[in-house]
Coordinates of C-alpha atoms in Angstrom, one line a residue:
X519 CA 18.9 -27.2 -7.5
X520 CA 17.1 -24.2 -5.7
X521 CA 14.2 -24.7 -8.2
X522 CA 14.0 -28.1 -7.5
X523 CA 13.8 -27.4 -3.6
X524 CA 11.8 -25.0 -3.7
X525 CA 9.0 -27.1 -6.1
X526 CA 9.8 -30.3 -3.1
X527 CA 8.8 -27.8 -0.6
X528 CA 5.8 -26.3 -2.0
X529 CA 4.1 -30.2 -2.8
X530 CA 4.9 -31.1 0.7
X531 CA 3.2 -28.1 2.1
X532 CA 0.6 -28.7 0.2
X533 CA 0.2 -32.5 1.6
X534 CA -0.2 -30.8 4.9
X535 CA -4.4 -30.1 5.2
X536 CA -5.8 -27.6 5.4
X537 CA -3.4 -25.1 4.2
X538 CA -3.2 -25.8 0.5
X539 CA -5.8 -27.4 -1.5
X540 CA -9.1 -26.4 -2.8
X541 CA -10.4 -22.3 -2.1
X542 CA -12.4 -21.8 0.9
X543 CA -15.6 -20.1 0.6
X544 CA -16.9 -17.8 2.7
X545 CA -20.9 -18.3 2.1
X546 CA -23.5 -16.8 4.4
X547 CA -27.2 -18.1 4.6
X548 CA -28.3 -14.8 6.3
X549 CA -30.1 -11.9 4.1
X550 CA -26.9 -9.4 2.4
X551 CA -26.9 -6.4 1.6
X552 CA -29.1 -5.4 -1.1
X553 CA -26.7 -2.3 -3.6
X554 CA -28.4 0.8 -3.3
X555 CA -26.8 2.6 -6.3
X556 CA -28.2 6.0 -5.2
X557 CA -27.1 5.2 -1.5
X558 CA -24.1 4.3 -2.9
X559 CA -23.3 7.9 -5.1
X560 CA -24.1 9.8 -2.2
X561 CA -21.9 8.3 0.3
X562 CA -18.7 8.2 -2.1
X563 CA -19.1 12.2 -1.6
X564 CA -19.1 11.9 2.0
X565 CA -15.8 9.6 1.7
X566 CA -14.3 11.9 -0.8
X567 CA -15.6 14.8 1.5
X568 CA -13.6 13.6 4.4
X569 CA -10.3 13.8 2.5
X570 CA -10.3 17.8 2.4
X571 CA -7.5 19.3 5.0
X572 CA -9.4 22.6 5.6
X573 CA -10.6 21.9 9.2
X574 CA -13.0 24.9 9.3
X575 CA -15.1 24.5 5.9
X576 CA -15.0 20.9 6.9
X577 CA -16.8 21.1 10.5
X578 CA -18.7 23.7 9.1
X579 CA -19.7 22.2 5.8
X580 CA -18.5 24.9 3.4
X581 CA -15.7 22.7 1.8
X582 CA -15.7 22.6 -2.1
X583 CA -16.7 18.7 -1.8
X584 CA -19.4 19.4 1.2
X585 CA -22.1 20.2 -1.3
X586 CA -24.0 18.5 -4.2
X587 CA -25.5 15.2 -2.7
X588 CA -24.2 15.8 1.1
X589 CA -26.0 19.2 0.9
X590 CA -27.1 20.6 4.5
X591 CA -25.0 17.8 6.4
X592 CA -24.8 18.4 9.9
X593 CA -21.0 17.8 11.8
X594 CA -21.6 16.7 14.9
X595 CA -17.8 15.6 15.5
X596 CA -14.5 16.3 13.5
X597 CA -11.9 13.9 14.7
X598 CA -7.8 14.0 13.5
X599 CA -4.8 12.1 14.6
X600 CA -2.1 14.1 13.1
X601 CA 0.1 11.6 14.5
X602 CA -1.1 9.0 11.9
X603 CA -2.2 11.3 9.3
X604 CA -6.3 10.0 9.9
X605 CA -9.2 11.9 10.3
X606 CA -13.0 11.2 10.8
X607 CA -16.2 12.6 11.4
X608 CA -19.7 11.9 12.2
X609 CA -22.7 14.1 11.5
X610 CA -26.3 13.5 10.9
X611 CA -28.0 13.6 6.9
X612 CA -31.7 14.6 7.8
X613 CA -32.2 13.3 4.0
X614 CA -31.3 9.9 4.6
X615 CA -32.2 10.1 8.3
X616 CA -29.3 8.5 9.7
X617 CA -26.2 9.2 11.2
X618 CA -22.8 9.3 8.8
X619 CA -19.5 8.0 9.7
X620 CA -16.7 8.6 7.2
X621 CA -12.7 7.7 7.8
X622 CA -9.9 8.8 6.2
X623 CA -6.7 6.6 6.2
X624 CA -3.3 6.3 4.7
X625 CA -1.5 3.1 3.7
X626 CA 0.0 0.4 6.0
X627 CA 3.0 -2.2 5.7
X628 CA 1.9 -4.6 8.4
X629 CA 1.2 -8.0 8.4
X630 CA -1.7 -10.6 9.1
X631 CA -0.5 -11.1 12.9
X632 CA -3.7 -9.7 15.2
X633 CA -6.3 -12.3 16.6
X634 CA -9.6 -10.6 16.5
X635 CA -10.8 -10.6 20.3
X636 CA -13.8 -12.8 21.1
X637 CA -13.4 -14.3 17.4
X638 CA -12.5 -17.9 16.9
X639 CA -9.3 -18.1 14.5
X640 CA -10.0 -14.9 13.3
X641 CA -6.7 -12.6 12.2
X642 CA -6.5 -9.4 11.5
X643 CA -4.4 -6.7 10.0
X644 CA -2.4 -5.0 13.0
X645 CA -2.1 -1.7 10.8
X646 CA -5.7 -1.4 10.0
X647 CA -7.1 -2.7 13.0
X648 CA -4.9 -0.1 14.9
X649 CA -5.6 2.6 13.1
X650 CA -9.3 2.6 14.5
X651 CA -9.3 0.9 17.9
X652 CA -5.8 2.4 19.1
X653 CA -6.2 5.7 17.8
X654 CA -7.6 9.1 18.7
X655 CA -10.2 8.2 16.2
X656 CA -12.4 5.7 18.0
X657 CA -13.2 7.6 21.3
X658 CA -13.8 11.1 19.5
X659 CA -16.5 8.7 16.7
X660 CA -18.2 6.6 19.8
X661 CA -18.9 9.4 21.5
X662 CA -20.4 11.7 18.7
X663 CA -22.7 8.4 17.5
X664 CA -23.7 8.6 21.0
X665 CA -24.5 12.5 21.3
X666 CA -25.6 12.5 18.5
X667 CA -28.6 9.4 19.5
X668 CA -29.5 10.9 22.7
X669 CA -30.4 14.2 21.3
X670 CA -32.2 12.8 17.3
X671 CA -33.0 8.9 18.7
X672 CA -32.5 5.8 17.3
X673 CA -31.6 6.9 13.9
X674 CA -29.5 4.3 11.5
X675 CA -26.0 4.4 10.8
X676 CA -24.1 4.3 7.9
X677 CA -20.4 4.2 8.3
X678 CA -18.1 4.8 4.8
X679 CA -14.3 5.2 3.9
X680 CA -12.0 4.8 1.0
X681 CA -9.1 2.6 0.6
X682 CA -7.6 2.3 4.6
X683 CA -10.4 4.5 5.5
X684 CA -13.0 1.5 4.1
X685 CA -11.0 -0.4 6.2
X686 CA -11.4 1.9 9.0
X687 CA -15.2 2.2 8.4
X688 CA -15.1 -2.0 8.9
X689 CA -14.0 -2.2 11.9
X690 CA -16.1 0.4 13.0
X691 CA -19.3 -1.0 12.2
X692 CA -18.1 -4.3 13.7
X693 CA -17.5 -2.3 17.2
X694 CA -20.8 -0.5 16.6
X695 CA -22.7 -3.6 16.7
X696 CA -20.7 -5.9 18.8
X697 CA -19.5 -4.1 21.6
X698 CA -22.1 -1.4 21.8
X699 CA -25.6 -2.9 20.3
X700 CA -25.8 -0.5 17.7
X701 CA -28.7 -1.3 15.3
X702 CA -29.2 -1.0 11.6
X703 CA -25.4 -0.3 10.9
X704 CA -24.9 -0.1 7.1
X705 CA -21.8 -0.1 5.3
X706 CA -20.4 1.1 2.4
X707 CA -17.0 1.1 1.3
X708 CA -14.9 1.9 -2.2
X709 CA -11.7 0.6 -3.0
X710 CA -11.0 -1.1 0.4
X711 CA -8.2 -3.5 1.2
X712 CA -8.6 -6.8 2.5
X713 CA -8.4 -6.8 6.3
X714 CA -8.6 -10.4 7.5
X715 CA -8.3 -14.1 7.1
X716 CA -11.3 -16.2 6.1
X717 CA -12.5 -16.9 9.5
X718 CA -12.8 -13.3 10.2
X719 CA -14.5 -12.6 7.0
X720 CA -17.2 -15.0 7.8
X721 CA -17.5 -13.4 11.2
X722 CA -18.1 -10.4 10.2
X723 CA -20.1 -11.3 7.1
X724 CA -22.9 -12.6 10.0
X725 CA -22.4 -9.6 12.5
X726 CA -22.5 -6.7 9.5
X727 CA -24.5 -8.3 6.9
X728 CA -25.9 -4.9 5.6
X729 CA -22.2 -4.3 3.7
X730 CA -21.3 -3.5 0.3
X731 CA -17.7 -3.2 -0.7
X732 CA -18.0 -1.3 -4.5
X733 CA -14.3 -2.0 -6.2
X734 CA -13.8 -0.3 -9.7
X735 CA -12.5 -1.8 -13.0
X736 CA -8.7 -2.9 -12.3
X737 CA -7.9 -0.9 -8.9
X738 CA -4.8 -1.6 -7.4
X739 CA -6.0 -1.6 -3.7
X740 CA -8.9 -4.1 -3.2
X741 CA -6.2 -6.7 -4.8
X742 CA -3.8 -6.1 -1.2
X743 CA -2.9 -7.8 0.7
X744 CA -2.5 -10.7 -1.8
X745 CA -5.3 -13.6 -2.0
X746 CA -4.1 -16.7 -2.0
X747 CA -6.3 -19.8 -3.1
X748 CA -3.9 -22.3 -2.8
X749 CA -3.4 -21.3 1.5
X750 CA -7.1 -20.6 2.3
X751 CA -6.6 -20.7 5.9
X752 CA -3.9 -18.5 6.0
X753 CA -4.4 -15.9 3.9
X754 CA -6.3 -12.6 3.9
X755 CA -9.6 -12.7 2.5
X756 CA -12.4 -10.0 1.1
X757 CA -16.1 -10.3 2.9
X758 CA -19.2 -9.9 1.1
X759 CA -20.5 -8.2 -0.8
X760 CA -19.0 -6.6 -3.5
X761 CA -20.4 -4.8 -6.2
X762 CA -17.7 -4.1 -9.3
X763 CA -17.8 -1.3 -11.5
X764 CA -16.4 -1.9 -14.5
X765 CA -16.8 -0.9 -18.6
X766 CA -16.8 -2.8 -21.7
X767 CA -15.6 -1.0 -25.0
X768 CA -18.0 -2.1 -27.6
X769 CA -16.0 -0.1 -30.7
X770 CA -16.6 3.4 -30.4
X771 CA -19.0 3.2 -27.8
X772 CA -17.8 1.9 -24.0
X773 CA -20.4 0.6 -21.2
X774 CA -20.4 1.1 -18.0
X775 CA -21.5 -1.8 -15.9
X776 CA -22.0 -2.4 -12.2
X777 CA -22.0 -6.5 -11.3
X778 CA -23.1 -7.4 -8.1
X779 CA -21.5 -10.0 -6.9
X780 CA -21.6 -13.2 -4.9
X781 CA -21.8 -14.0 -1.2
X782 CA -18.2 -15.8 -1.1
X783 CA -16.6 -12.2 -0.8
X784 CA -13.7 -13.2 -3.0
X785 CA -16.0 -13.8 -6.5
X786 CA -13.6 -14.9 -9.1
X787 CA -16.0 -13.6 -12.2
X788 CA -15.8 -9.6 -10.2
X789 CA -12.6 -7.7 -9.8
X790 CA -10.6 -10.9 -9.0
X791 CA -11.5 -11.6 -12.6
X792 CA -8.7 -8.7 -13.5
X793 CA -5.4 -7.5 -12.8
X794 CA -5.2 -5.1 -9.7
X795 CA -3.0 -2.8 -11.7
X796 CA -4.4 0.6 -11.6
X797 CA -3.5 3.6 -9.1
X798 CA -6.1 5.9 -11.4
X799 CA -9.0 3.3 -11.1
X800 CA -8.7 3.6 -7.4
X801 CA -8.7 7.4 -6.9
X802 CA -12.1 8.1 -9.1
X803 CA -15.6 6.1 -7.9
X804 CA -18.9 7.2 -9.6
X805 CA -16.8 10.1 -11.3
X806 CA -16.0 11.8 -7.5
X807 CA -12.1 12.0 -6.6
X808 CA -11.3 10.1 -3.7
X809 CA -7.7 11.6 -3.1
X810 CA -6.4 14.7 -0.9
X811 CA -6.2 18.2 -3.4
X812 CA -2.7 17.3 -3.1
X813 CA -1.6 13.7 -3.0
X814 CA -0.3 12.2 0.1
X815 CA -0.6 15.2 2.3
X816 CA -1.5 15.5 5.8
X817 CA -1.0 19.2 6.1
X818 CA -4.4 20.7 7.7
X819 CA -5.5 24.1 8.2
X820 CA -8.2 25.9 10.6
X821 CA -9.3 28.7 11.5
X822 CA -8.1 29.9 14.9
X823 CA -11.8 30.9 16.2
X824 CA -12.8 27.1 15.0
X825 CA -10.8 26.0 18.4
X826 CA -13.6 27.2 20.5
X827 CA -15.7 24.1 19.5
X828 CA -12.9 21.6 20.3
X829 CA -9.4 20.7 22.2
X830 CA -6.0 19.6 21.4
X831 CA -4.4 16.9 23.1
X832 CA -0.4 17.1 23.9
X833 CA 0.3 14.8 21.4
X834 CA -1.4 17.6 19.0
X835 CA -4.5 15.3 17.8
X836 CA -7.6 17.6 17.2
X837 CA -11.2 16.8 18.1
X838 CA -13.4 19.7 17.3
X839 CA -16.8 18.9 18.3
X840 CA -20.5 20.3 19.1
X841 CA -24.0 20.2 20.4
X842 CA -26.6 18.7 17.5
X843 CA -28.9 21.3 15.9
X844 CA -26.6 24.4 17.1
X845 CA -25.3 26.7 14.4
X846 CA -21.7 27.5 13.7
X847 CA -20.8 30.9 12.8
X848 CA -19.7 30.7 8.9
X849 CA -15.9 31.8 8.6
X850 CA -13.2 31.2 6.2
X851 CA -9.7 30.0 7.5
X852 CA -7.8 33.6 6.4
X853 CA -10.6 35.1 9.0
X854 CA -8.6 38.0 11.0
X855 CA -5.6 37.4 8.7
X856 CA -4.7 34.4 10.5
X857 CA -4.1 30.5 9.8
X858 CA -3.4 27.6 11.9
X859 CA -1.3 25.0 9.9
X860 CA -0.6 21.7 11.3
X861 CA 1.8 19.5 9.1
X862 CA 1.9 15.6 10.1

């Protein structure tokens, strides 16, 4: 009898337009993002980069993950909430001449239940969309993009996360540009949740076009919150454009493949094509780990003579920041037989 019901119910909801029915596309006549796979390889070490809990090697660039491609990156800006286990920074690549942006976030239970301000219809995850505008994170990155363009010009900006922290680096970029008239803001994400219903996606698809969201064969994350087809309207949905890495065993032998995808966001041929299954698919991009050294910590360290170059609010959220182009002393964080540990 509860069957039954619950079959009654679904065919009358579905009679009820337009929240059932056929799947709503997001399409976008404007130019998207061209993938860059070199771009690409380099930023995944700057999000991978960002999860490493030694303050000092961090904001000084010494860290084990702060060479290879990243090599010579400048830290204009360290930012952590130790509140809600985040942390960002922003810096300036001479290579790529452009300013960096990278988030780190952890995971979030909340719902679809945030109008987007200034957005038509458009809802977006509370947890996410917290986690940068009502954070110590947004202040501490807004100010270092600004610093950091008064003293090097109008250089471009490329803003780049992993899982929560993609989702961090979105709404970002969509404050960069829309409440302070930043120019030539790229984007490039791995392994990054969805964060909004269609309307937003669309939104932001016009306002960001430059954005590439790079999944990887059948990782868990870019699957959440759930999609929907059958409730276009109200469920979350992926903007474009994604790029999915992905192999094909051929025997012996097993391909690697990279599929760029369409402009709908939610391409049913790309990682919608597979189960969102994997924990180990999400952790690895381009062969770089994308994880803390150990897994779901927020313990940080720093060397005490570090806190020169920044302050720490009562709430014990750390901002260490300085001038562009001045050096920083190298030191290790056992310098004078000391170390500042900070557990969230």
């Amino acid at each position: 009898m509860e069957q039954k019901s619950l079959i009654i119910l679904i065919i009358l909801t579905c009679l009820i337009p337009p929240s059932c029915g056929r799947e709503l596309l997001v399409t976008h006549k404007d130019k998207q993002a061209v993938y860059n796979r070199t771009l690409a390889t380099i930023l995944v070490e700057y999000a991978s980069a960002v999860y490493m809990s030694d303050l000092t090697e961090l904001f000084t660039w010494t860290c084990a993950r702060c060479g290879g491609l990243t090599k010579g990156f400048e830290v204009i800006e360290l930012v952590v909430d130790i509140q809600n286990c985040l942390q960002g920074f922003v810096g300036v690549a001479k290579d790529l001449n452009a300013i960096v942006i990278a988030f780190r976030g952890t995971q979030d239970n909340s719902d679809l239940d945030l109008k987007y301000p200034g957005m038509p219809n458009a809802m977006v995850h509370h947890g996410f969309y917290t986690a940068y505008h009502n954070t110590t994170i947004r202040p501490g990155i807004l100010y270092a993009v600004k610093k950091a363009k008064e003293f090097y010009g109008d250089l471009d900006i490329m803003v780049t996360g992993h899982s929560m922290g993609g989702a961090m680096s979105s709404f970002c970029a969509l404050d960069l540009t829309v409440n302070h008239e930043a120019k030539n803001v790229q984007v490039i994400t791995f392994g990054q949740p969805r964060i909004g219903n269609a309307a937003f996606a669309s939104y932001y698809g016009k306002l960001v076009p430059n954005t590439v969201r790079v999944t990887n064969e059948h990782d868990i994350v870019p699957h959440l919150p759930p999609y929907y087809s059958y409730f276009p309207r109200k469920t979350y949905h992926h903007f474009p454009r994604e790029v999915w890495l992905y192999n094909l065993g051929l025997g012996s032998v097993v391909y690697q493949f990279e599929k760029v995808c369409d402009g709908s966001g939610e391409d049913p041929d790309c990682s919608r094509s597979v189960t969102g299954s994997s924990i180990t698919d999400h952790l690895n991009y381009y062969g770089v780990d994308l994880t803390f050294i150990r897994w779901r910590s927020c313990r940080i360290v720093m060397n005490p003579r570090v806190e020169e170059y920044g302050k720490t609010d009562d709430k014990g959220n750390i901002v260490l920041s300085r001038d562009p182009a001045t050096l920083v002393p190298r030191m290790n964080t056992l310098s004078n037989g000391r170390e500042a540990t900070y557990n969230a």
